[in-house]
Coordinates of C-alpha atoms and ligand atoms in Angstrom, one line a residue:
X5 CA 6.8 5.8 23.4
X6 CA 6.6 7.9 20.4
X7 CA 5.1 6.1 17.4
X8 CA 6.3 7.1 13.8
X9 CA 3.0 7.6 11.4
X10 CA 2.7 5.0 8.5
X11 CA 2.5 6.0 4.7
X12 CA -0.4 4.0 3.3
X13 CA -1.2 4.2 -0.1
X14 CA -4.3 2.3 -1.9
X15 CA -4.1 1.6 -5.3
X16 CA -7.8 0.7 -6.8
X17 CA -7.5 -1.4 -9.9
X18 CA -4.8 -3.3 -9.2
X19 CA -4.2 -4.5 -13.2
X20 CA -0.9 -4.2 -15.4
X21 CA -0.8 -0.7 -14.2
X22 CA -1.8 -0.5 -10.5
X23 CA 0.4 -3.5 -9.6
X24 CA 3.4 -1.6 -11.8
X25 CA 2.6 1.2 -9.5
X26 CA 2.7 -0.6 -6.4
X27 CA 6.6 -1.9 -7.5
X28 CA 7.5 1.2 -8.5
X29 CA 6.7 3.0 -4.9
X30 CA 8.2 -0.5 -3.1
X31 CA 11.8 -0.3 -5.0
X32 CA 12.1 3.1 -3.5
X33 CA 10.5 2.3 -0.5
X34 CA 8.2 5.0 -0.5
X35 CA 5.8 4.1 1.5
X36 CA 4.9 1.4 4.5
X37 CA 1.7 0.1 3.5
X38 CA 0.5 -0.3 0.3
X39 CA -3.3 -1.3 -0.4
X40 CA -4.4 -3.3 -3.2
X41 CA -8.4 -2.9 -3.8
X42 CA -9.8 -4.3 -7.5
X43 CA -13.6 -5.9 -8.2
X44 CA -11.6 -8.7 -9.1
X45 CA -10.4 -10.2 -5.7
X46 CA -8.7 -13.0 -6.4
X47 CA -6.5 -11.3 -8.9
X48 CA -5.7 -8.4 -6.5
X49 CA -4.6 -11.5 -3.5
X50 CA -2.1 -13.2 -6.2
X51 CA -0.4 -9.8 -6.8
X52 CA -0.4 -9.4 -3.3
X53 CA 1.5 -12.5 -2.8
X54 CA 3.6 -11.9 -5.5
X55 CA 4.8 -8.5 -4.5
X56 CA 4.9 -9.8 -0.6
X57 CA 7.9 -12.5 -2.4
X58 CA 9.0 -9.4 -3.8
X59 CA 10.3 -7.7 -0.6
X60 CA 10.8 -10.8 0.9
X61 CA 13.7 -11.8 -1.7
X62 CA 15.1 -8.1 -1.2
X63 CA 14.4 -7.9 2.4
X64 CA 12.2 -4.5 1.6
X65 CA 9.6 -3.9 4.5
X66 CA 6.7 -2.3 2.8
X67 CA 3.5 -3.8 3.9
X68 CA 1.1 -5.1 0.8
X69 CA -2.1 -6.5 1.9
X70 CA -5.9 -6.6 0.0
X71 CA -8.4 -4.1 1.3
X72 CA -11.7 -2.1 0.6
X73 CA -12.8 1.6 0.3
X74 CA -12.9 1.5 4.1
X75 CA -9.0 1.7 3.8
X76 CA -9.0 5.1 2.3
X77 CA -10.0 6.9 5.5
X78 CA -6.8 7.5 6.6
X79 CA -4.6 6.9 3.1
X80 CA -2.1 9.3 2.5
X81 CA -2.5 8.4 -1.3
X82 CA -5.0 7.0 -3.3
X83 CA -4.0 6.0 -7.2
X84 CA -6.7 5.1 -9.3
X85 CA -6.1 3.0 -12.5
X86 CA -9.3 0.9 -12.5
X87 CA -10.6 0.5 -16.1
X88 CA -9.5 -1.7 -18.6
X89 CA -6.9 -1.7 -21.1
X90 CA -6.6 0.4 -23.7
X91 CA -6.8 -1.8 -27.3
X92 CA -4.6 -1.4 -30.0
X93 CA -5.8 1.4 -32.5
X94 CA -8.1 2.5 -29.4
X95 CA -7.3 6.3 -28.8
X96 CA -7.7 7.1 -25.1
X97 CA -10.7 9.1 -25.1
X98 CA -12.6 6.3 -26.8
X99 CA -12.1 4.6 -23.7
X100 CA -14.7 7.5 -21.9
X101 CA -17.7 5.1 -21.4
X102 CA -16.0 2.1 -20.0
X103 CA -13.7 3.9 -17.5
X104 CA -16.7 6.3 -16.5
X105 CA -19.3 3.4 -15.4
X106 CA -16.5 2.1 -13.4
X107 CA -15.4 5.5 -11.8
X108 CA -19.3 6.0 -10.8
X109 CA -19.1 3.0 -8.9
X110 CA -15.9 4.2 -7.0
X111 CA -16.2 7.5 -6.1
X112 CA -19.4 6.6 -3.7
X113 CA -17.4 4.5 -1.4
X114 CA -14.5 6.3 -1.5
X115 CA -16.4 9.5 -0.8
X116 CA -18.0 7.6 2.1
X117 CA -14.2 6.4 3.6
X118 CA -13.5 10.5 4.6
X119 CA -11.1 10.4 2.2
X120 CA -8.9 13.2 3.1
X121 CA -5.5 12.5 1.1
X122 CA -4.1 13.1 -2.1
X123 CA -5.7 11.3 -5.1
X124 CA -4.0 10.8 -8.4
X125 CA -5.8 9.2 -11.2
X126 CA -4.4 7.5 -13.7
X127 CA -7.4 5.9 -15.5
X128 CA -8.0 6.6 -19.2
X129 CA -9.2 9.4 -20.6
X130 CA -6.8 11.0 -18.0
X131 CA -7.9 14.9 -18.1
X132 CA -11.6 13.8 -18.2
X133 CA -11.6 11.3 -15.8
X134 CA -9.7 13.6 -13.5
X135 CA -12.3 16.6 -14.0
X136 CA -15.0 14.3 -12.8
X137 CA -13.4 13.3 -9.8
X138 CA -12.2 17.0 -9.1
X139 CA -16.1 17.9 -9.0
X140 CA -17.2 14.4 -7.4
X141 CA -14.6 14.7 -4.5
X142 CA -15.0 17.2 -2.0
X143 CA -10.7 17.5 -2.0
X144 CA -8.7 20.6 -2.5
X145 CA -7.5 21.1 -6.3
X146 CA -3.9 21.3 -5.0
X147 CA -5.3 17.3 -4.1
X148 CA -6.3 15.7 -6.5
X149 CA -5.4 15.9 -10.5
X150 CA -3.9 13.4 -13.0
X151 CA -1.0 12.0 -14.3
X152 CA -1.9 14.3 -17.2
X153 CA 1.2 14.5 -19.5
X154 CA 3.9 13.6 -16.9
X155 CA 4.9 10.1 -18.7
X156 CA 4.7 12.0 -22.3
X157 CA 7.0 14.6 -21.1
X158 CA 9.7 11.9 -20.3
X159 CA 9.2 9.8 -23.0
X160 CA 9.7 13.6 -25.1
X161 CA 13.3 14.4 -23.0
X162 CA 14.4 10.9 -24.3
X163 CA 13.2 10.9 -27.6
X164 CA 14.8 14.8 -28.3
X165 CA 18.1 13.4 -26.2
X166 CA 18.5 10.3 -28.5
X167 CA 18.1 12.7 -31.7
X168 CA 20.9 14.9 -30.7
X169 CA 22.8 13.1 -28.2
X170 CA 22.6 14.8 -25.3
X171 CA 21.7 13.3 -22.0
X172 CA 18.0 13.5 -21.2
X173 CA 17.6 15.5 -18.3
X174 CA 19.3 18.1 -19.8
X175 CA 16.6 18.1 -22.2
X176 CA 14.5 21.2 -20.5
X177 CA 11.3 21.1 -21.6
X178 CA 7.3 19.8 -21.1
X179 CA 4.8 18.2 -23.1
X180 CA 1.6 19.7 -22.4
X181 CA -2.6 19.4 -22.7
X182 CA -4.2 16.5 -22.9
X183 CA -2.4 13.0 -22.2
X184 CA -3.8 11.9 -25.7
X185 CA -3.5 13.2 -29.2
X186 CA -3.9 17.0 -29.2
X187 CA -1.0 17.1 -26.7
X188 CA 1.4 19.6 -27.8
X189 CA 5.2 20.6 -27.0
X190 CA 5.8 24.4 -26.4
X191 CA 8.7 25.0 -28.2
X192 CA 9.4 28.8 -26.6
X193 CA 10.0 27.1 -23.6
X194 CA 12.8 24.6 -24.6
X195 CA 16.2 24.7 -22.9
X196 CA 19.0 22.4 -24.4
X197 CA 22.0 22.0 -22.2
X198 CA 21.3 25.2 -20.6
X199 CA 20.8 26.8 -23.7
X200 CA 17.5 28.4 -25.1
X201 CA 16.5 26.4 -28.2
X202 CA 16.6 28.9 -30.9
X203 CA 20.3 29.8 -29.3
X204 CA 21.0 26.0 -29.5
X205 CA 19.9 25.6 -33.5
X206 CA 22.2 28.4 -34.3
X207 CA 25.3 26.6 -32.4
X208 CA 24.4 23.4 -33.9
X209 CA 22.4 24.1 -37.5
X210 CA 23.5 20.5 -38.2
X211 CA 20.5 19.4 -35.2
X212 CA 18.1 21.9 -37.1
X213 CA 16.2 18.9 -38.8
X214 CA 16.6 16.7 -35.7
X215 CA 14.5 19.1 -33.6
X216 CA 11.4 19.2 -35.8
X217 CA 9.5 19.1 -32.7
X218 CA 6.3 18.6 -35.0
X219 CA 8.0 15.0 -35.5
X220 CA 9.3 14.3 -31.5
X221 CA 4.9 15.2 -31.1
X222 CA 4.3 12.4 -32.9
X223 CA 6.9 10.1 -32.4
X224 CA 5.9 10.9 -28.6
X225 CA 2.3 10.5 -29.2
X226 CA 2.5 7.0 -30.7
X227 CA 4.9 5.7 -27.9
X228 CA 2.2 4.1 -26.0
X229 CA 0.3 2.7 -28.3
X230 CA 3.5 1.2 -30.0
X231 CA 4.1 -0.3 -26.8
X232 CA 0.5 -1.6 -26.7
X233 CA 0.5 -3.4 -30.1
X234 CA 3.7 -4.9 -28.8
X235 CA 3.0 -6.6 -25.3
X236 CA -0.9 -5.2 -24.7
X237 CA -0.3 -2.8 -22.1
X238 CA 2.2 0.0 -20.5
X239 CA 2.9 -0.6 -16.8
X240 CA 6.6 0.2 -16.5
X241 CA 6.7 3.8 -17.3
X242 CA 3.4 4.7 -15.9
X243 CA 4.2 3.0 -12.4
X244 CA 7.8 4.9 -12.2
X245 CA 5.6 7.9 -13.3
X246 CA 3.4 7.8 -10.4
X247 CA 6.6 6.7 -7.8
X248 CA 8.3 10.1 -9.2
X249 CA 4.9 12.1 -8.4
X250 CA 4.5 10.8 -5.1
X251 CA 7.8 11.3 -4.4
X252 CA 7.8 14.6 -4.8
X253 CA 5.4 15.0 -2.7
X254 CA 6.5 12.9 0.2
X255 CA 9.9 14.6 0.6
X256 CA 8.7 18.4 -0.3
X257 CA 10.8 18.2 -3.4
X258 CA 9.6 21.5 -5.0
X259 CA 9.9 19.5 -8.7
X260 CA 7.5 20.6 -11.9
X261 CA 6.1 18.2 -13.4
X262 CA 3.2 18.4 -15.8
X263 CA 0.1 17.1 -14.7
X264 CA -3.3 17.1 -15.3
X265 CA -4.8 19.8 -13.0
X266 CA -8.1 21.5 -12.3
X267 CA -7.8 25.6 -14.0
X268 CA -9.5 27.6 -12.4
X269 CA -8.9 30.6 -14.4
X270 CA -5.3 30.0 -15.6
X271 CA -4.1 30.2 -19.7
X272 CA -8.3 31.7 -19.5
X273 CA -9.5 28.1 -18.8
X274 CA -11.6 26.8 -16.6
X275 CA -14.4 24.1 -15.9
X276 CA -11.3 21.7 -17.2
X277 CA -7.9 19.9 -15.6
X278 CA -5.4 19.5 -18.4
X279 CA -1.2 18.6 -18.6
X280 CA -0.2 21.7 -17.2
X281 CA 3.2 22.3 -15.3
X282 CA 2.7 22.1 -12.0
X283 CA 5.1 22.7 -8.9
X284 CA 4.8 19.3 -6.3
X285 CA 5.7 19.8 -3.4
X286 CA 4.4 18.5 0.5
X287 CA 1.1 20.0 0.0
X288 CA 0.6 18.8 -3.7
X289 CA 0.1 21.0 -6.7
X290 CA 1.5 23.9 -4.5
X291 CA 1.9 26.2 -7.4
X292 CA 0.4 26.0 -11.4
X293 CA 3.5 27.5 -13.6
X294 CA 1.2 29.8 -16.2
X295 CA 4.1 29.7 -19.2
X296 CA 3.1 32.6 -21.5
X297 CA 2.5 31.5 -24.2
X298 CA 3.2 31.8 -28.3
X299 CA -0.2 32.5 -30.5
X300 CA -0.1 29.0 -31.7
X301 CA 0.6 27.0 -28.3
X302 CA -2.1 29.2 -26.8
X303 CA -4.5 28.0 -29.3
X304 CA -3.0 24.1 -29.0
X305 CA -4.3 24.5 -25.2
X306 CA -7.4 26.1 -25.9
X307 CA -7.9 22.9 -28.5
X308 CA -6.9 20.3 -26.3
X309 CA -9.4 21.6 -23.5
X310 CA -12.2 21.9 -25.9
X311 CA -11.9 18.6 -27.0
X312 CA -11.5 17.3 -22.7
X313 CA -14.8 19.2 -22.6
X314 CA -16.6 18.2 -25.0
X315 CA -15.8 14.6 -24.3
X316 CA -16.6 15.3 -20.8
X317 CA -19.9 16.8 -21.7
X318 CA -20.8 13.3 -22.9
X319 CA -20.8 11.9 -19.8
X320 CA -23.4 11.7 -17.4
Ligands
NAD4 P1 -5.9 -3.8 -16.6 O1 -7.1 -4.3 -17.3 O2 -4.7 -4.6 -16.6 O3 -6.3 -3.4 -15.1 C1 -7.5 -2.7 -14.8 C2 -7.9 -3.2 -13.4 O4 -9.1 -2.4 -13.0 C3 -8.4 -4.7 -13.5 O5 -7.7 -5.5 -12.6 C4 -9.9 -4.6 -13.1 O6 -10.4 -5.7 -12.4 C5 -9.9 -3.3 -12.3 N1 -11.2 -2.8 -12.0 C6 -12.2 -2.6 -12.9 N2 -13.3 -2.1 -12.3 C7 -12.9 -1.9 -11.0 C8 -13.6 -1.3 -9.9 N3 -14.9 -0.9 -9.9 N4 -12.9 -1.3 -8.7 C9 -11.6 -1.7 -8.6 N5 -11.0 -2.2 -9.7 C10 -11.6 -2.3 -10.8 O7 -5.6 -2.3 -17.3 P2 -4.3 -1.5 -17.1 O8 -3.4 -1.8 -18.3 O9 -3.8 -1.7 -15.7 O10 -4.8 0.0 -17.4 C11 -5.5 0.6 -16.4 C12 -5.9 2.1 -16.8 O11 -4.7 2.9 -16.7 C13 -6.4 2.2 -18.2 O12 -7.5 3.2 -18.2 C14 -5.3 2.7 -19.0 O13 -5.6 3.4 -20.2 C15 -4.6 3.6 -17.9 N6 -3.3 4.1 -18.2 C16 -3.0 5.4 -18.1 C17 -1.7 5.9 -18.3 C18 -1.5 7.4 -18.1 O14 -0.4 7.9 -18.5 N7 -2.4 8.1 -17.5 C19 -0.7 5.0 -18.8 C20 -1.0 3.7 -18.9 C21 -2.3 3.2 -18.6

């Protein structure tokens, strides 16, 4: 008899974040098997039981069990958000030394499993963390990248939807470079309704003021750690974040989303993965969308990656 494949995901570091994750991908049943692997055992077998009541109460057959690097060898996914939370008035790349001793205890045995899926990191800082497993990992760049400035990008389309009332995914447009506070929004690439922005501000002067997109930046950038000082983590958003990337991905959805990806020449980068737009499909990043450009949004990109490398220089 024919036998169907399973889709097995392992999420290492299975915190505020991994086990939002590991919801997110269960509510639209996703996957079949999920994999929860985190240093701290007994925390990652009470989530386990806790998500197994989960789909028990909605009569959802997803698997959830514990497991160990060993389970990677024949994971479809593997979503990394080991670490530690981030601390209020911490910014992300502050976070570098923490997160990195962990990673370089991770990316042996998971190197060792034959790992030959497609790994998303989550960890903080994102685009640096995601360049070290890029040259760590022996997997495609189309493989493995970041969550890079996917959840800043929907937090954006709300934020500029609330300001001018207009529902959010018509709100065309991308937050991109590094998920942290040099992230930028290219304005010559914002469609409104179907309508090119500077079209838009001419139909509607009275929305000139609202779409200061220097302010939506930084309303944008100090979503999470809003959320931080408020209940000491983000889970919700991230996990949908990481549902909507593998989604993509499972069903060959063809959707752009930015993420943080290896460059290997594109906007004249490279030696750097950075919130770029990328096109998901069944194969992963199957295309990197190379926007062109304005003077100033060029030179926010070329900033964002010199800070990523720099920081990432530090390690090691
Ligand atoms: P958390 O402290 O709740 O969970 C982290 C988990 O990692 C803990 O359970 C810990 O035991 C585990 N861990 C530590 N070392 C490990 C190892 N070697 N192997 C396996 N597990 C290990 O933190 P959190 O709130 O879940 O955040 C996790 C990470 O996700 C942080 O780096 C955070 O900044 C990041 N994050 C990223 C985004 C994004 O948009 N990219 C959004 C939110 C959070």
């Amino acid at each position: 008899m024919h036998q169907f494949g399973s889709r097995k995901v392992v999420i290492i570091g299975t915190g505020r974040v991994g086990s939002h994750v590991a919801l997110s991908l269960m509510f639209n049943q996703l996957v079949d098997e999920i994999i929860l692997c985190d240093l701290n055992e007994q925390m990652a077998y009470a989530e386990m039981v806790d998500l197994k009541d989960w789909t028990s109460a909605l009569d959802v057959h997803v698997k959830v069990r514990t497991g160990s690097y060993e389970d990677c060898a024949d994971a479809q996914f593997v979503i990394i958000t080991a670490g530690r939370k981030r601390r209020e008035g911490e910014t992300r790349l502050q976070m570098l030394d923490g997160t990195f001793k962990i990673l370089q205890g991770i990316v042996g045995p998971l190197r060792a499993s034959g790992f030959n899926g497609v790994l998303i990191a989550v960890s903080n800082p994102v685009d640096v963390i995601t360049e070290y497993l890029y040259r760590e990992l022996d997997l495609p760049r189309n493989h493995i990248f970041g969550t890079g400035t996917a959840l800043d990008t929907f937090r954006m389309r709300r934020a500029v939807g609330n300001r001018i009332a207009l529902e959010r995914s018509q709100v065309e447009a991308i937050v991109m470079g590094e998920h942290g506070d040099s992230s930028f929004i290219p304005t010559s690439h914002v469609i409104l309704g179907g309508v090119p922005l500077h079209e838009y501000v001419r139909m509607r002067p009275e929305h000139a003021e609202l779409l200061d997109f220097n302010s939506v930046s930084s309303q944008v950038r100090a979503a999470g750690a809003n959320i931080i000082k408020g209940k000491g983590a983000t889970e919700f958003g991230i996990g949908a974040t990481v549902a909507k990337i593998a989604s993509s991905i499972i069903h060959n959805e063809k959707r752009v989303i930015p993420l943080s990806a290896h460059l290997e020449g594109e906007y004249g980068e490279r030696d750097v993965s950075v919130g770029v737009p990328c096109l998901l499909g069944g194969d992963g990043i199957e295309k990197i969308f190379e926007l062109e450009l304005q003077e100033g949004e060029q030179e926010a990109l070329h900033h964002s990656c010199d800070i990523i490398r720099g920081s990432f220089a530090t390690i090691g």
